[in-house]
Amino acid sequence: MALAVALRWRSGGDRGGCFAFREQAHAQQQHQNDFKCQLQRLNAHKPDHRIESEGGFIETWNPNTKPFQCAGVALSRCTLQRNALRRPFYTNAPQQIYIQQGSGIFGMIFSGCPETFEEPQQSQSHKAQDRHQKVYRFREGDLIAVPTGVAFWMYNDEDTPVVAVSLIHTDSFQNQLDQMPRRFYLAGNQEQEFAQYQHSQKGKQQEEENDGSNIFSGFTPEFLEQALGVDRKTVRNLQGENEDEEKGAIVKVEGGLSVTAPPMRKQQQRPQEEEEEEDDEEKSRSKGKGSHKSKNGIEETICTMRLRHNIGQTSSPDFFNPQAGSITTATSLDFPALFLLKLSAQFGSLRKNAMLVPHYNLNANSIVCVLQGRALMQVVNCTGDRVFDGELQEGEVLIVPQNFAVAAKSQSNNFKYVAFKTHDRPKTGTLAGRNSLLNALPEEVIQHSFNLRSEQARQIKNNNPFNFLVPPRQESQRRDVA
Amino acid sequence: MALAVALRWRSGGDRGGCFAFREQAHAQQQHQNDFKCQLQRLNAHKPDHRIESEGGFIETWNPNTKPFQCAGVALSRCTLQRNALRRPFYTNAPQQIYIQQGSGIFGMIFSGCPETFEEPQQSQSHKAQDRHQKVYRFREGDLIAVPTGVAFWMYNDEDTPVVAVSLIHTDSFQNQLDQMPRRFYLAGNQEQEFAQYQHSQKGKQQEEENDGSNIFSGFTPEFLEQALGVDRKTVRNLQGENEDEEKGAIVKVEGGLSVTAPPMRKQQQRPQEEEEEEDDEEKSRSKGKGSHKSKNGIEETICTMRLRHNIGQTSSPDFFNPQAGSITTATSLDFPALFLLKLSAQFGSLRKNAMLVPHYNLNANSIVCVLQGRALMQVVNCTGDRVFDGELQEGEVLIVPQNFAVAAKSQSNNFKYVAFKTHDRPKTGTLAGRNSLLNALPEEVIQHSFNLRSEQARQIKNNNPFNFLVPPRQESQRRDVA
Amino acid sequence: MALAVALRWRSGGDRGGCFAFREQAHAQQQHQNDFKCQLQRLNAHKPDHRIESEGGFIETWNPNTKPFQCAGVALSRCTLQRNALRRPFYTNAPQQIYIQQGSGIFGMIFSGCPETFEEPQQSQSHKAQDRHQKVYRFREGDLIAVPTGVAFWMYNDEDTPVVAVSLIHTDSFQNQLDQMPRRFYLAGNQEQEFAQYQHSQKGKQQEEENDGSNIFSGFTPEFLEQALGVDRKTVRNLQGENEDEEKGAIVKVEGGLSVTAPPMRKQQQRPQEEEEEEDDEEKSRSKGKGSHKSKNGIEETICTMRLRHNIGQTSSPDFFNPQAGSITTATSLDFPALFLLKLSAQFGSLRKNAMLVPHYNLNANSIVCVLQGRALMQVVNCTGDRVFDGELQEGEVLIVPQNFAVAAKSQSNNFKYVAFKTHDRPKTGTLAGRNSLLNALPEEVIQHSFNLRSEQARQIKNNNPFNFLVPPRQESQRRDVA
């Protein structure tokens, strides 16, 4: 539905700082867990690993570094070329995917939900018409909610490469395994992208025995023949044994996929419609195709839940100041699927020299991914130490732990970020400006807490008239109280 | 209510594999916790310890082995001879008990609920008529829900030994202690059955001081005299000091217990009534006796909650195929007490050579206990490795971690199992057959994900027309799509 | 609202037993976590650290000792002299504050809630009238609920020193950091009171760089100038750089604070009004002042939530026996703010030689703080060992883990305690007296479980006719069943 600006993350290459100690990580692990958030120093993180596939590549951030351990998350980024299909997989924890660039279709499999999409009758087919579960369109700026254990696939049917950033909340109570992120592929023989960060080297031998590495690979062919009623040759393909090992998790579909999906609307790069219209659109769309559907109880609930929500290209942001920028947040209140995930996300866009005032997250860790441009950021911990002070650039990630204070100042004209948060209804406290904590304090409490004159206390409460976003200085500052 | 088939677990005796390293377990503990689910190899577990009592015995599985640590559970099995009473105890985590064999009565004490059962006036008694809380009947196939900290006792009033398998979910958020399962006995001086797996040897001295070992033992007699208003001799009995140390947790009641309990219905070994009828029966039963009751607000809620639910002998299974077998699941939707526990269970019965198709639990660990017969089972992890491949026999337990794929093929005519799950509304995804994940995928996605021809993809979706349970091969396989 | 009895905790001084091993604590940490509740021995804990401030002092208990680790809590106690202001701060976990002595005002900042309190127009002020969020009165016996991350301040406007005991539940799921309690101060340059218990010494260098130590200290002055629109001099004060390092977390307000707060009602030391009346009072008060208020949706919910609840001076206790004492519990049912915190508290008062019968908490850890007097206490674990047996005195704290049995006998005429519990709807099971577990058991089950004669079993059920609190022996004991 959207044409994409050519955004690009700086990829690979980083071997410094926090990524160099992968070998030592496990020896320090038990230690890390006890004090996992005693962070003397935060870093801007780049992906430290990249796995090439036939149709694209997947980059991963090391989940064993202390800030990622503190936040209890794992991060990866997937790039799909035209006609590339990311093979279906599921994950042991809830997951949010942000579409940084491109558009296409995706599917999620809810076991037990009906197959409501029907492919058109093909002349050459004998009789069996294909039916499958709902297929969704996605576009730039979409947030996709993938519940724990639900199989997901996606496909790029446009020329622009699709770039999708995916956050896994391994520390979620929905993950009943340990903190390691795990991808369970339904197909192929590629390496699970987080497997390299795992502890043990003992698995290597088995790897030699089982060539493929999807969840069918491990079963004996006899089991699969009976379970599926197919012949040995088909089973070998299911197990990923007949294929080129280089194909990987993202395969190229020659000639393109022709899966039934709702039509793509023609639109400008910055769509005018409101998110509500999109919902209407989704509803009418499903009604349009709805003649095929036989709705029942289950279908009305999880089976027809909205699984995507645009925050990056919406025309109704939550904070907006034309000189400073805008912020849009998706919580479980506007995107109910997030209630299942207990996660949320925020998209922000800042003009040059505009600021995000110092603020903190009351009830969530925040994983800030820079999509475009660069900004100065500072993070402060509970002992008043500045644990991060630096420029965050396109493709870099900063983890801001719960309650740590953070501020940012854009260094480029179009600084954009997405911040994933580990709570479905995150709360933020601002430390400056209208509606800030300081504004809510009695003037006298400010005066005596900070050892100020009454007039200074009043200035602190009143001088910054802006909410959260502060325009560049020349325009906004030095207003004294009348 | 039911007569029992003579099921028997193979008990004791196992010293191999995963049970041999009890001494090393603690040194490795911190390591285990960090990567507790990085399981290169699963095992069929047998109980490794058995404690004899006057009226029966209790067997335990070592909760410090890696798979049990991963699932966050502890397992034990209790066998009661005729007229044996398991003394009351409570546990630091929610617990499900499955009655593998036999029938009898049980009680649970909800502090603050009224005593609604009244014993008949006895001629020799002076005046005080005994009142107590509800007493329940249980029979083979029952699942009993025991909330955290709630005291429980049971009694076998039949000739057939009662065999009860008990799962404790130590990793539950309701357990605010550490992961060690703890029994708190109200009576006796027996060893707490999981005490041997505990870390410290320092407690030995105290053990010498305090002869008994129930929760009264540790108080000074003066405290108990004042608290209960009884003499020193009675206090000694409360503390377990006057009794034979060999009695243990299960005592024999000479002449049998004559506690007021609802009458047992005459019935066949496989009862015909539906579970709903049972509920009706329970309701009418309580109404029948209801003249003694003075209902109030509290009583209507937790005090009268149904605490047992039959899954092993029900005539309304959730999956049923006469050639293959049947599966019955108890979740918080049909057995609301499980909502408190956040646990559930599944009973399955398979005919020879019938299969459970490859499937996985989206949101739960599964603890599979074989009740009868034997089956080939295979488990596959996220890297496609087969981490278990073997025959599981009567009395053996296999832990299938969340998201790991598992399949089974019965090797005997009446393979029966109970699978405890660590979620009150578990979700399962099947990887073959009707309503499987593959069925929900568009044919083209299958085709390109598995590198198959269109026809093969269609076969994968359509060749197995069965849900979950697949009949023996000759009957079901090799059906090609017309 | 209340005049205070001169209660005083015994402070400082303890260097024995469980507080001596601060250095070793971290080496043992990973070990502790695995078996954190395998407590062979409990101790009476005193604060082991005291930080002096201009207007008072803060004492802390070492949160790294095993019992505190087991309960997942941290404890501190703050004493405010007349006209002392505790500077605003927030904490990384939910917190309950019990007012042991004194009265005053407090504020909590809910980001996004309106400023509904308006200071009267001052003649010398130019135009800007001060508005701020709600300010609350507190008095002795109040329990104050502080949600995770919400900024809190308090002020003593009376002569009697305010003594406030504060429990932080670091093990709460609302704390997404590690188990270390963290105070984030908005003002001043004092040491965070739990910082000393933290692991790392590496932060020392940074401390030299940043003089102040509040959350503004760590930001560069340029950031704060833009964010607040104030000059460098004011910024320095915000960062705590211009002030005497000795002022600390509690500052003295010369001449006193004149913040708008509802008027204090004249009353006796033991107020006659019911808690419900207090609520009415609160409502009418807000209506009285309500002409300034512009109510909206948000305001009606969290913004106007009741944040204090009196348990220490209420005239409607939950258990009451004039010879024995009284017990009052605040749960989320009577104090809904506790639903957010998932915590609760109990206040108890016992006469000399009265007893709390042996009992246990089904679903919570309990942190017992002695406010006045002394009592003999005994705690028993699951192996029947007495892990605590001693006199608990004013100012001492005993941690009673979930399911451990505990009993107490007052040694002074006015033994008073507050017990913080780590569940918002705690359940207790008593082991003696009316409504105890023994009372709910059938007499025959008691008889055979404890190896008693029928008559003795009847005595156990009936001899103590009291609920929970047992009066001194001469009055209550030796009643035989008629």
PDB file of C-alpha atoms in Angstrom, chain C residues 69-158:
ATOM      1  CA  GLN C  69      16.428 -12.371  48.811  1.00  0.00           C
ATOM      2  CA  CYS C  70      13.941 -15.154  49.415  1.00  0.00           C
ATOM      3  CA  ALA C  71      11.100 -12.712  49.968  1.00  0.00           C
ATOM      4  CA  GLY C  72      12.279 -10.503  47.089  1.00  0.00           C
ATOM      5  CA  VAL C  73      11.947  -7.292  49.065  1.00  0.00           C
ATOM      6  CA  ALA C  74      13.943  -4.338  50.353  1.00  0.00           C
ATOM      7  CA  LEU C  75      13.153  -2.370  53.468  1.00  0.00           C
ATOM      8  CA  SER C  76      14.024   1.101  54.680  1.00  0.00           C
ATOM      9  CA  ARG C  77      12.846   3.508  57.325  1.00  0.00           C
ATOM     10  CA  CYS C  78      12.799   7.247  57.054  1.00  0.00           C
ATOM     11  CA  THR C  79      12.655   9.702  59.953  1.00  0.00           C
ATOM     12  CA  LEU C  80      11.653  13.320  59.252  1.00  0.00           C
ATOM     13  CA  GLN C  81      12.083  16.096  61.780  1.00  0.00           C
ATOM     14  CA  ARG C  82       9.666  19.033  61.936  1.00  0.00           C
ATOM     15  CA  ASN C  83       9.543  21.012  58.687  1.00  0.00           C
ATOM     16  CA  ALA C  84      11.564  18.334  56.906  1.00  0.00           C
ATOM     17  CA  LEU C  85      10.831  17.597  53.250  1.00  0.00           C
ATOM     18  CA  ARG C  86      11.764  14.281  51.699  1.00  0.00           C
ATOM     19  CA  ARG C  87      12.764  15.202  48.164  1.00  0.00           C
ATOM     20  CA  PRO C  88      10.815  13.599  45.340  1.00  0.00           C
ATOM     21  CA  PHE C  89      12.014  10.238  44.024  1.00  0.00           C
ATOM     22  CA  TYR C  90      10.659   7.186  42.241  1.00  0.00           C
ATOM     23  CA  THR C  91      11.493   3.500  42.638  1.00  0.00           C
ATOM     24  CA  ASN C  92      11.814   0.555  40.249  1.00  0.00           C
ATOM     25  CA  ALA C  93       9.237  -1.580  42.046  1.00  0.00           C
ATOM     26  CA  PRO C  94       5.927  -1.194  43.880  1.00  0.00           C
ATOM     27  CA  GLN C  95       6.176   0.155  47.381  1.00  0.00           C
ATOM     28  CA  GLN C  96       4.116   0.260  50.562  1.00  0.00           C
ATOM     29  CA  ILE C  97       4.850   2.889  53.194  1.00  0.00           C
ATOM     30  CA  TYR C  98       3.561   2.487  56.722  1.00  0.00           C
ATOM     31  CA  ILE C  99       3.441   5.588  58.921  1.00  0.00           C
ATOM     32  CA  GLN C 100       4.687   4.373  62.252  1.00  0.00           C
ATOM     33  CA  GLN C 101       4.590   7.777  63.844  1.00  0.00           C
ATOM     34  CA  GLY C 102       3.716  11.382  63.103  1.00  0.00           C
ATOM     35  CA  SER C 103       1.648  13.113  60.465  1.00  0.00           C
ATOM     36  CA  GLY C 104       2.132  15.439  57.532  1.00  0.00           C
ATOM     37  CA  ILE C 105       1.468  15.721  53.821  1.00  0.00           C
ATOM     38  CA  PHE C 106       2.624  13.813  50.774  1.00  0.00           C
ATOM     39  CA  GLY C 107       2.319  13.991  47.014  1.00  0.00           C
ATOM     40  CA  MET C 108       2.528  11.498  44.181  1.00  0.00           C
ATOM     41  CA  ILE C 109       2.968  12.503  40.568  1.00  0.00           C
ATOM     42  CA  PHE C 110       0.863  10.678  38.006  1.00  0.00           C
ATOM     43  CA  SER C 111       2.186  11.743  34.653  1.00  0.00           C
ATOM     44  CA  GLY C 112      -0.677  13.032  32.573  1.00  0.00           C
ATOM     45  CA  CYS C 113      -3.091  13.698  35.407  1.00  0.00           C
ATOM     46  CA  PRO C 114      -4.292  17.293  35.716  1.00  0.00           C
ATOM     47  CA  GLU C 115      -3.062  19.809  38.253  1.00  0.00           C
ATOM     48  CA  THR C 116      -6.185  20.142  40.371  1.00  0.00           C
ATOM     49  CA  PHE C 117      -4.846  21.939  43.430  1.00  0.00           C
ATOM     50  CA  GLU C 118      -4.473  25.698  43.125  1.00  0.00           C
ATOM     51  CA  GLU C 119      -2.472  27.863  45.447  1.00  0.00           C
ATOM     52  CA  PRO C 120      -4.134  31.085  46.565  1.00  0.00           C
ATOM     53  CA  GLN C 121      -3.206  34.198  44.588  1.00  0.00           C
ATOM     54  CA  GLN C 122      -0.304  35.933  46.272  1.00  0.00           C
ATOM     55  CA  SER C 123      -0.165  39.702  46.164  1.00  0.00           C
ATOM     56  CA  GLN C 124       3.542  39.906  45.407  1.00  0.00           C
ATOM     57  CA  SER C 125       3.356  37.350  42.613  1.00  0.00           C
ATOM     58  CA  HIS C 126       3.120  38.840  39.156  1.00  0.00           C
ATOM     59  CA  LYS C 127       0.474  36.757  37.528  1.00  0.00           C
ATOM     60  CA  ALA C 128       1.351  33.098  37.439  1.00  0.00           C
ATOM     61  CA  GLN C 129      -0.715  31.270  39.995  1.00  0.00           C
ATOM     62  CA  ASP C 130       0.731  27.948  41.101  1.00  0.00           C
ATOM     63  CA  ARG C 131      -1.212  24.809  40.209  1.00  0.00           C
ATOM     64  CA  HIS C 132      -0.146  21.304  41.122  1.00  0.00           C
ATOM     65  CA  GLN C 133      -1.432  17.764  41.531  1.00  0.00           C
ATOM     66  CA  LYS C 134      -3.305  16.540  44.575  1.00  0.00           C
ATOM     67  CA  VAL C 135      -1.606  16.753  47.955  1.00  0.00           C
ATOM     68  CA  TYR C 136      -2.617  14.247  50.645  1.00  0.00           C
ATOM     69  CA  ARG C 137      -2.579  14.328  54.443  1.00  0.00           C
ATOM     70  CA  PHE C 138      -1.202  11.303  56.266  1.00  0.00           C
ATOM     71  CA  ARG C 139      -1.304  10.330  59.917  1.00  0.00           C
ATOM     72  CA  GLU C 140      -0.020   7.565  62.157  1.00  0.00           C
ATOM     73  CA  GLY C 141      -1.206   4.125  61.126  1.00  0.00           C
ATOM     74  CA  ASP C 142      -1.633   5.023  57.467  1.00  0.00           C
ATOM     75  CA  LEU C 143      -0.553   2.691  54.718  1.00  0.00           C
ATOM     76  CA  ILE C 144       0.499   4.549  51.562  1.00  0.00           C
ATOM     77  CA  ALA C 145       0.575   2.772  48.186  1.00  0.00           C
ATOM     78  CA  VAL C 146       3.264   3.966  45.775  1.00  0.00           C
ATOM     79  CA  PRO C 147       3.090   2.339  42.321  1.00  0.00           C
ATOM     80  CA  THR C 148       6.242   1.439  40.377  1.00  0.00           C
ATOM     81  CA  GLY C 149       7.980   4.468  38.901  1.00  0.00           C
ATOM     82  CA  VAL C 150       5.615   7.021  40.421  1.00  0.00           C
ATOM     83  CA  ALA C 151       7.404   9.989  41.992  1.00  0.00           C
ATOM     84  CA  PHE C 152       6.696  10.545  45.682  1.00  0.00           C
ATOM     85  CA  TRP C 153       7.525  13.230  48.238  1.00  0.00           C
ATOM     86  CA  MET C 154       6.509  13.803  51.823  1.00  0.00           C
ATOM     87  CA  TYR C 155       6.704  16.546  54.430  1.00  0.00           C
ATOM     88  CA  ASN C 156       6.398  16.733  58.201  1.00  0.00           C
ATOM     89  CA  ASP C 157       4.457  19.781  59.347  1.00  0.00           C
ATOM     90  CA  GLU C 158       4.172  18.735  62.998  1.00  0.00           C
TER      91      GLU C 158
END
